[in-house]
Amino acid sequence: MQLQQNYQAFLENNAQVVALAVASASAVGGVRQAIGAAYPMLADPDHKVAEAYGVYNLLNDGLAAPSVFVIDTNGDILWSYIGSNPGDRPGIAQILEHLP
Amino acid sequence: MNGRSTFRFLALLIVGILALSGVGLLMMFLNQAATATPTPVPQPSPGPPREQIVATVNGRAISHTLWVESVLLDQVMSGMAGQPAPTPEETLQRLINEALILEAFTSVRSPSPAEIEAHIAAMERSWGVEDSAVVKALQEVGLSRAALERSVGRLLRVQAAIEALRAQGYDEGTWLKGRLAEARVVINTELQQATVFPTPTTLAVAPTPTVLPSPTASPPVVSSPTPAGLAASLPTTAPDFTLERVDGGWFTLTQQLASGPVVLVFFQRCG
């Protein structure tokens, strides 16, 4: 998805990108350093958040399925994309066009 | 779906949207009939009993929870308005219609809480009931007032989408007919048929507790390019959470939403 390379486009739309993963804080921190992410990255090691969003273990791997949720200021999920395999992700343009 | 029934449901949709501009006619929208025929899909091999998706529209899910909530809400509101309630199938078709419109106009803004409250207040005035009576009726079918607020908010967004369509010079009937012809709608008929609702007449006269079978009572019938996602129980309202940022500090979703929309991205792997 190249989130970091397109992060500014989200900010220009007044939207904040937040990434999280079912992993330890150290593992997520390592990825953050590797990709130079300027957006917040969160660790969800006990997968509570992934479960709440219905994306935990969908691929039977004990992880969150690659997925994106666009949430408006009322807390409504305007759009979501749930990947059916590790490489199944929406494009940046596809996400941007669903911003409120 | 044949041409006649297609045209009928499109016409009814437009009537419903127009009705929103006059709040007293909101029930016309909620009561609209629809005649779409579910598209039969192949029966996949039964998977883990965890799905709660009753239909998909171009791959986007309509959750079982949203459908159940909408059916019960339609019944309560119809009872208040003294009108016959739509059938669960008609309510599902309305959700499909709304999804088609909102899919094409994602840029329409969400109504403010004040706008939603103003419409609810106007509806209550037209029904001649106090808000407390509405809340009680909702509670009797297991719904909170927030369900009504979400529904009205959604309908106002549909109305805004129709207005945007007109502003672009489109004839909404023609436009919607074309959209429908290209849409890929899949209905989980097995889950749909396994769900039992209280009859609206019983509800209006003597509210009774709602007894619904478990949404996991039968295996899912879904078809999509993202089968894993459709097997999920997807929320319609974002669950709030607080997690520690790996660069220090804490992140709370609701606090961030106060500043603007959030794009929540789940990475599958980290490391």
CSV table of C-alpha atoms in Angstrom, one decimal:
chain,number,residue,atom,x,y,z
A,1,MET,CA,0.0,0.0,0.0
A,2,GLN,CA,3.0,2.3,0.5
A,3,LEU,CA,1.3,4.1,3.4
A,4,GLN,CA,4.3,6.2,4.3
A,5,GLN,CA,5.0,7.4,0.8
A,6,ASN,CA,1.3,8.6,0.6
A,7,TYR,CA,0.9,9.7,4.2
A,8,GLN,CA,0.7,13.3,3.3
A,9,ALA,CA,-2.3,12.7,1.0
A,10,PHE,CA,-4.2,11.4,4.0
A,11,LEU,CA,-3.2,14.3,6.2
A,12,GLU,CA,-4.4,16.7,3.4
A,13,ASN,CA,-7.7,15.0,3.7
A,14,ASN,CA,-7.7,15.6,7.5
A,15,ALA,CA,-7.5,11.9,8.0
A,16,GLN,CA,-5.1,10.1,10.4
A,17,VAL,CA,-3.6,6.8,9.4
A,18,VAL,CA,-3.1,4.4,12.3
A,19,ALA,CA,-1.4,1.0,11.8
A,20,LEU,CA,-1.5,-1.9,14.2
A,21,ALA,CA,-0.6,-5.5,14.2
A,22,VAL,CA,-1.0,-8.6,16.4
A,23,ALA,CA,2.5,-8.6,17.5
A,24,SER,CA,4.7,-7.5,20.4
A,25,ALA,CA,5.6,-3.8,20.8
A,26,SER,CA,9.2,-4.6,19.9
A,27,ALA,CA,8.2,-6.3,16.7
A,28,VAL,CA,6.0,-3.5,15.6
A,29,GLY,CA,8.6,-1.0,16.6
A,30,GLY,CA,11.1,-2.8,14.4
A,31,VAL,CA,8.8,-2.5,11.4
A,32,ARG,CA,8.2,1.1,12.2
A,33,GLN,CA,11.9,1.8,12.1
A,34,ALA,CA,12.4,-0.2,9.0
A,35,ILE,CA,9.7,1.6,6.9
A,36,GLY,CA,10.2,5.0,8.6
A,37,ALA,CA,6.5,5.3,9.4
A,38,ALA,CA,5.5,8.8,10.6
A,39,TYR,CA,2.0,7.6,11.4
A,40,PRO,CA,1.2,6.0,14.7
A,41,MET,CA,1.9,2.3,14.9
A,42,LEU,CA,0.3,0.2,17.7
A,43,ALA,CA,0.9,-3.3,19.0
A,44,ASP,CA,-2.1,-5.5,19.7
A,45,PRO,CA,-0.3,-8.5,21.2
A,46,ASP,CA,-3.4,-10.0,22.9
A,47,HIS,CA,-5.4,-9.4,19.6
A,48,LYS,CA,-8.3,-7.8,21.5
A,49,VAL,CA,-8.6,-5.0,19.0
A,50,ALA,CA,-8.3,-7.3,16.0
A,51,GLU,CA,-11.0,-9.5,17.5
A,52,ALA,CA,-13.3,-6.4,18.1
A,53,TYR,CA,-13.0,-5.5,14.4
A,54,GLY,CA,-13.6,-9.1,13.3
A,55,VAL,CA,-10.3,-9.6,11.5
A,56,TYR,CA,-8.5,-11.8,13.9
A,57,ASN,CA,-7.4,-15.2,12.7
A,58,LEU,CA,-9.4,-15.1,9.5
A,59,LEU,CA,-6.5,-16.6,7.6
A,60,ASN,CA,-6.0,-19.2,10.3
A,61,ASP,CA,-2.6,-17.8,11.2
A,62,GLY,CA,-3.3,-16.4,14.7
A,63,LEU,CA,-2.8,-12.9,13.2
A,64,ALA,CA,-5.0,-10.1,11.9
A,65,ALA,CA,-6.0,-10.4,8.3
A,66,PRO,CA,-4.6,-7.5,6.3
A,67,SER,CA,-7.4,-5.0,6.4
A,68,VAL,CA,-8.4,-1.4,6.3
A,69,PHE,CA,-11.2,0.5,8.0
A,70,VAL,CA,-12.2,4.0,7.1
A,71,ILE,CA,-13.9,5.5,10.2
A,72,ASP,CA,-15.7,8.9,10.2
A,73,THR,CA,-15.8,11.3,13.2
A,74,ASN,CA,-19.0,9.7,14.4
A,75,GLY,CA,-17.3,6.4,14.8
A,76,ASP,CA,-19.1,4.9,11.9
A,77,ILE,CA,-17.2,2.5,9.6
A,78,LEU,CA,-17.7,4.0,6.2
A,79,TRP,CA,-15.7,1.4,4.3
A,80,SER,CA,-13.7,-1.6,5.0
A,81,TYR,CA,-11.5,-3.9,3.0
A,82,ILE,CA,-10.6,-7.3,4.3
A,83,GLY,CA,-7.8,-9.1,2.5
A,84,SER,CA,-8.3,-12.7,1.6
A,85,ASN,CA,-4.6,-13.5,1.6
A,86,PRO,CA,-1.4,-11.8,3.0
A,87,GLY,CA,-0.9,-9.8,-0.2
A,88,ASP,CA,-4.5,-8.8,-0.7
A,89,ARG,CA,-4.6,-5.1,0.1
A,90,PRO,CA,-6.5,-2.1,-1.3
A,91,GLY,CA,-4.6,0.6,-3.2
A,92,ILE,CA,-4.0,4.0,-1.8
A,93,ALA,CA,-6.3,5.6,-4.3
A,94,GLN,CA,-9.1,3.2,-3.3
A,95,ILE,CA,-8.7,4.2,0.3
A,96,LEU,CA,-8.5,7.9,-0.4
A,97,GLU,CA,-11.7,7.9,-2.4
A,98,HIS,CA,-13.6,6.4,0.5
A,99,LEU,CA,-12.6,9.2,3.0
A,100,PRO,CA,-15.5,11.3,4.1
B,1,MET,CA,-34.4,-9.5,-11.5
B,2,ASN,CA,-36.7,-8.6,-14.3
B,3,GLY,CA,-37.0,-5.1,-15.8
B,4,ARG,CA,-40.4,-4.4,-14.2
B,5,SER,CA,-39.5,-5.3,-10.7
B,6,THR,CA,-36.2,-3.5,-11.1
B,7,PHE,CA,-37.9,-0.3,-12.1
B,8,ARG,CA,-40.4,-0.7,-9.3
B,9,PHE,CA,-37.8,-1.0,-6.5
B,10,LEU,CA,-35.8,1.9,-8.0
B,11,ALA,CA,-38.9,4.0,-8.1
B,12,LEU,CA,-39.7,3.1,-4.5
B,13,LEU,CA,-36.2,4.0,-3.4
B,14,ILE,CA,-36.5,7.4,-4.9
B,15,VAL,CA,-39.9,7.9,-3.3
B,16,GLY,CA,-38.3,6.9,0.0
B,17,ILE,CA,-35.4,9.3,-0.4
B,18,LEU,CA,-37.7,12.1,-1.3
B,19,ALA,CA,-39.8,11.3,1.7
B,20,LEU,CA,-36.9,12.1,3.9
B,21,SER,CA,-37.1,15.8,3.0
B,22,GLY,CA,-40.4,15.8,4.8
B,23,VAL,CA,-39.7,14.0,8.1
B,24,GLY,CA,-43.3,13.1,8.6
B,25,LEU,CA,-43.0,10.9,5.5
B,26,LEU,CA,-39.9,9.1,6.7
B,27,MET,CA,-42.0,6.0,7.3
B,28,MET,CA,-42.8,5.8,3.6
B,29,PHE,CA,-39.2,5.2,3.0
B,30,LEU,CA,-38.9,2.6,5.7
B,31,ASN,CA,-42.1,0.9,4.5
B,32,GLN,CA,-41.2,0.8,0.8
B,33,ALA,CA,-41.6,-2.5,-0.9
B,34,ALA,CA,-38.9,-4.1,-2.9
B,35,THR,CA,-38.9,-7.0,-5.2
B,36,ALA,CA,-35.4,-7.9,-5.9
B,37,THR,CA,-34.8,-11.6,-6.3
B,38,PRO,CA,-31.8,-13.0,-4.4
B,39,THR,CA,-29.1,-14.4,-6.6
B,40,PRO,CA,-28.6,-18.0,-5.8
B,41,VAL,CA,-25.0,-18.8,-5.1
B,42,PRO,CA,-23.1,-22.1,-4.9
B,43,GLN,CA,-23.0,-23.7,-1.5
B,44,PRO,CA,-19.5,-23.6,-0.2
B,45,SER,CA,-18.1,-26.2,2.1
B,46,PRO,CA,-19.2,-25.4,5.7
B,47,GLY,CA,-16.6,-23.4,7.6
B,48,PRO,CA,-16.3,-22.4,11.2
B,49,PRO,CA,-19.7,-21.1,12.4
B,50,ARG,CA,-18.6,-17.5,12.8
B,51,GLU,CA,-20.2,-15.5,10.0
B,52,GLN,CA,-22.8,-12.8,10.4
B,53,ILE,CA,-23.0,-11.5,6.9
B,54,VAL,CA,-26.5,-11.6,5.4
B,55,ALA,CA,-25.6,-10.1,2.0
B,56,THR,CA,-22.9,-8.4,0.0
B,57,VAL,CA,-23.2,-5.6,-2.5
B,58,ASN,CA,-20.2,-5.5,-4.8
B,59,GLY,CA,-18.2,-7.3,-2.2
B,60,ARG,CA,-19.2,-5.0,0.6
B,61,ALA,CA,-20.9,-6.8,3.5
B,62,ILE,CA,-24.2,-6.1,5.1
B,63,SER,CA,-24.0,-7.6,8.5
B,64,HIS,CA,-26.6,-9.9,10.0
B,65,THR,CA,-26.6,-7.5,13.0
B,66,LEU,CA,-27.4,-4.5,10.9
B,67,TRP,CA,-30.2,-6.3,9.1
B,68,VAL,CA,-31.8,-7.6,12.4
B,69,GLU,CA,-31.5,-4.2,13.9
B,70,SER,CA,-33.0,-2.5,10.9
B,71,VAL,CA,-35.9,-5.0,10.8
B,72,LEU,CA,-36.8,-4.4,14.4
B,73,LEU,CA,-36.4,-0.7,14.0
B,74,ASP,CA,-38.7,-0.7,11.0
B,75,GLN,CA,-41.2,-2.6,13.0
B,76,VAL,CA,-41.1,-0.1,16.0
B,77,MET,CA,-41.3,2.9,13.7
B,78,SER,CA,-44.1,1.5,11.7
B,79,GLY,CA,-46.0,0.8,14.9
B,80,MET,CA,-45.5,4.3,16.0
B,81,ALA,CA,-46.7,5.7,12.7
B,82,GLY,CA,-49.6,3.3,12.5
B,83,GLN,CA,-48.5,1.8,9.2
B,84,PRO,CA,-47.8,-1.7,8.2
B,85,ALA,CA,-44.2,-2.7,8.7
B,86,PRO,CA,-42.1,-3.9,5.8
B,87,THR,CA,-41.1,-7.5,5.7
B,88,PRO,CA,-37.6,-8.5,6.7
B,89,GLU,CA,-36.9,-9.2,3.0
B,90,GLU,CA,-38.0,-5.7,2.1
B,91,THR,CA,-35.8,-4.2,4.8
B,92,LEU,CA,-32.8,-6.1,3.5
B,93,GLN,CA,-33.5,-4.9,0.0
B,94,ARG,CA,-33.6,-1.3,1.3
B,95,LEU,CA,-30.2,-1.8,2.9
B,96,ILE,CA,-28.9,-3.1,-0.4
B,97,ASN,CA,-30.4,-0.1,-2.2
B,98,GLU,CA,-28.8,2.2,0.3
B,99,ALA,CA,-25.4,0.5,-0.1
B,100,LEU,CA,-25.5,1.0,-3.8
B,101,ILE,CA,-26.1,4.7,-3.5
B,102,LEU,CA,-23.6,5.2,-0.7
B,103,GLU,CA,-21.0,3.2,-2.5
B,104,ALA,CA,-21.1,5.7,-5.4
B,105,PHE,CA,-21.2,8.8,-3.2
B,106,THR,CA,-18.7,8.2,-0.4
B,107,SER,CA,-17.9,11.8,-0.2
B,108,VAL,CA,-21.2,12.8,1.3
B,109,ARG,CA,-20.7,14.1,4.8
B,110,SER,CA,-22.2,12.4,7.8
B,111,PRO,CA,-24.9,14.4,9.5
B,112,SER,CA,-24.1,16.0,12.8
B,113,PRO,CA,-25.6,14.6,16.0
B,114,ALA,CA,-27.7,17.8,16.1
B,115,GLU,CA,-29.1,17.2,12.7
B,116,ILE,CA,-30.0,13.6,13.6
B,117,GLU,CA,-31.7,14.7,16.8
B,118,ALA,CA,-33.7,17.3,14.9
B,119,HIS,CA,-35.0,14.7,12.5
B,120,ILE,CA,-35.9,12.3,15.3
B,121,ALA,CA,-37.7,15.1,17.2
B,122,ALA,CA,-39.7,15.9,14.1
B,123,MET,CA,-40.6,12.3,13.6
B,124,GLU,CA,-41.8,12.0,17.2
B,125,ARG,CA,-43.9,15.2,16.8
B,126,SER,CA,-45.5,13.7,13.7
B,127,TRP,CA,-46.2,10.5,15.6
B,128,GLY,CA,-47.5,12.4,18.6
B,129,VAL,CA,-45.2,10.5,21.0
B,130,GLU,CA,-42.6,11.5,23.6
B,131,ASP,CA,-39.0,10.4,23.2
B,132,SER,CA,-39.4,8.3,26.3
B,133,ALA,CA,-42.1,6.3,24.6
B,134,VAL,CA,-39.9,5.7,21.6
B,135,VAL,CA,-37.0,4.6,23.8
B,136,LYS,CA,-39.3,2.2,25.7
B,137,ALA,CA,-40.6,0.7,22.5
B,138,LEU,CA,-37.0,0.2,21.2
B,139,GLN,CA,-36.0,-1.4,24.5
B,140,GLU,CA,-38.9,-3.8,24.3
B,141,VAL,CA,-37.3,-5.3,21.1
B,142,GLY,CA,-33.8,-5.2,22.5
B,143,LEU,CA,-32.7,-2.0,20.7
B,144,SER,CA,-31.1,1.1,22.2
B,145,ARG,CA,-31.9,4.7,21.1
B,146,ALA,CA,-28.5,4.7,19.4
B,147,ALA,CA,-29.8,2.2,16.9
B,148,LEU,CA,-32.4,4.8,15.8
B,149,GLU,CA,-29.8,7.5,15.7
B,150,ARG,CA,-27.6,5.3,13.5
B,151,SER,CA,-30.4,4.5,11.2
B,152,VAL,CA,-31.5,8.1,10.8
B,153,GLY,CA,-27.9,9.2,10.2
B,154,ARG,CA,-27.6,6.6,7.5
B,155,LEU,CA,-30.8,7.7,5.8
B,156,LEU,CA,-29.7,11.3,5.9
B,157,ARG,CA,-26.5,10.3,4.2
B,158,VAL,CA,-28.5,8.6,1.5
B,159,GLN,CA,-30.6,11.7,1.0
B,160,ALA,CA,-27.4,13.8,0.7
B,161,ALA,CA,-26.1,11.3,-1.9
B,162,ILE,CA,-29.3,11.7,-4.0
B,163,GLU,CA,-28.9,15.4,-3.8
B,164,ALA,CA,-25.3,15.2,-5.0
B,165,LEU,CA,-26.5,13.0,-7.9
B,166,ARG,CA,-29.0,15.6,-8.9
B,167,ALA,CA,-26.4,18.3,-8.6
B,168,GLN,CA,-24.4,16.5,-11.2
B,169,GLY,CA,-27.3,16.6,-13.6
B,170,TYR,CA,-28.3,12.9,-13.4
B,171,ASP,CA,-31.7,11.5,-13.5
B,172,GLU,CA,-31.7,9.4,-10.4
B,173,GLY,CA,-34.0,6.7,-11.8
B,174,THR,CA,-31.9,6.1,-14.9
B,175,TRP,CA,-28.7,6.3,-12.9
B,176,LEU,CA,-29.9,3.8,-10.3
B,177,LYS,CA,-31.2,1.4,-12.9
B,178,GLY,CA,-27.8,1.3,-14.5
B,179,ARG,CA,-26.1,0.8,-11.2
B,180,LEU,CA,-28.3,-2.1,-10.3
B,181,ALA,CA,-27.7,-3.7,-13.6
B,182,GLU,CA,-24.0,-3.8,-13.0
B,183,ALA,CA,-24.2,-4.5,-9.3
B,184,ARG,CA,-23.1,-7.9,-7.8
B,185,VAL,CA,-25.6,-8.6,-5.0
B,186,VAL,CA,-25.3,-11.9,-3.1
B,187,ILE,CA,-27.8,-12.7,-0.4
B,188,ASN,CA,-27.1,-15.4,2.2
B,189,THR,CA,-30.6,-16.9,1.8
B,190,GLU,CA,-29.9,-19.7,4.3
B,191,LEU,CA,-29.1,-17.3,7.1
B,192,GLN,CA,-31.9,-15.0,6.0
B,193,GLN,CA,-34.4,-17.8,6.3
B,194,ALA,CA,-33.0,-19.1,9.5
B,195,THR,CA,-33.7,-15.8,11.3
B,196,VAL,CA,-37.1,-15.5,12.9
B,197,PHE,CA,-38.6,-12.1,13.9
B,198,PRO,CA,-41.6,-11.3,16.0
B,199,THR,CA,-44.6,-10.4,13.9
B,200,PRO,CA,-45.2,-6.7,13.6
B,201,THR,CA,-48.8,-7.0,14.6
B,202,THR,CA,-47.8,-8.7,17.8
B,203,LEU,CA,-45.2,-6.1,18.4
B,204,ALA,CA,-47.6,-3.2,17.9
B,205,VAL,CA,-50.3,-4.5,20.2
B,206,ALA,CA,-48.3,-6.2,22.9
B,207,PRO,CA,-44.5,-6.0,22.7
B,208,THR,CA,-42.8,-9.3,23.4
B,209,PRO,CA,-39.2,-10.1,24.0
B,210,THR,CA,-37.4,-10.8,20.8
B,211,VAL,CA,-36.1,-14.3,20.3
B,212,LEU,CA,-33.6,-14.7,17.5
B,213,PRO,CA,-31.8,-17.9,16.6
B,214,SER,CA,-28.0,-17.7,16.9
B,215,PRO,CA,-26.6,-16.2,13.8
B,216,THR,CA,-24.2,-19.2,13.8
B,217,ALA,CA,-27.1,-21.6,13.5
B,218,SER,CA,-26.4,-22.4,9.9
B,219,PRO,CA,-23.3,-22.3,7.7
B,220,PRO,CA,-22.8,-19.2,5.6
B,221,VAL,CA,-23.6,-18.9,1.9
B,222,VAL,CA,-21.4,-16.2,0.6
B,223,SER,CA,-19.5,-15.4,-2.5
B,224,SER,CA,-16.9,-12.8,-2.9
B,225,PRO,CA,-13.3,-12.1,-4.0
B,226,THR,CA,-12.5,-11.7,-0.3
B,227,PRO,CA,-14.0,-14.7,1.3
B,228,ALA,CA,-12.0,-14.4,4.4
B,229,GLY,CA,-13.3,-10.9,5.1
B,230,LEU,CA,-16.9,-11.9,4.4
B,231,ALA,CA,-16.6,-14.7,6.9
B,232,ALA,CA,-15.9,-12.2,9.5
B,233,SER,CA,-18.3,-10.6,11.9
B,234,LEU,CA,-17.7,-7.0,10.8
B,235,PRO,CA,-18.9,-4.1,13.0
B,236,THR,CA,-20.7,-1.1,11.6
B,237,THR,CA,-19.6,1.1,14.4
B,238,ALA,CA,-15.9,1.3,15.2
B,239,PRO,CA,-15.1,-0.3,18.6
B,240,ASP,CA,-13.2,2.1,20.7
B,241,PHE,CA,-9.8,1.0,22.0
B,242,THR,CA,-6.7,2.3,23.6
B,243,LEU,CA,-3.3,0.9,22.8
B,244,GLU,CA,0.3,2.0,23.5
B,245,ARG,CA,2.1,3.6,20.6
B,246,VAL,CA,5.4,1.9,19.9
B,247,ASP,CA,7.0,5.4,19.6
B,248,GLY,CA,5.7,6.3,23.0
B,249,GLY,CA,2.4,7.5,24.5
B,250,TRP,CA,-1.0,6.1,24.1
B,251,PHE,CA,-3.6,6.1,21.3
B,252,THR,CA,-7.3,6.2,21.9
B,253,LEU,CA,-9.5,6.0,18.9
B,254,THR,CA,-12.3,8.2,20.1
B,255,GLN,CA,-9.8,10.9,21.0
B,256,GLN,CA,-8.3,10.8,17.5
B,257,LEU,CA,-11.7,10.9,15.9
B,258,ALA,CA,-12.3,14.2,17.6
B,259,SER,CA,-9.7,15.6,15.1
B,260,GLY,CA,-11.0,13.9,12.0
B,261,PRO,CA,-11.5,10.6,10.2
B,262,VAL,CA,-9.2,7.7,10.9
B,263,VAL,CA,-7.9,5.1,8.5
B,264,LEU,CA,-7.2,2.0,10.6
B,265,VAL,CA,-4.8,-0.4,8.9
B,266,PHE,CA,-4.2,-3.9,10.3
B,267,PHE,CA,-0.8,-5.3,9.2
B,268,GLN,CA,-0.8,-9.0,9.0
B,269,ARG,CA,2.8,-9.4,9.9
B,270,CYS,CA,5.4,-7.4,11.9
B,271,GLY,CA,8.7,-9.1,11.9
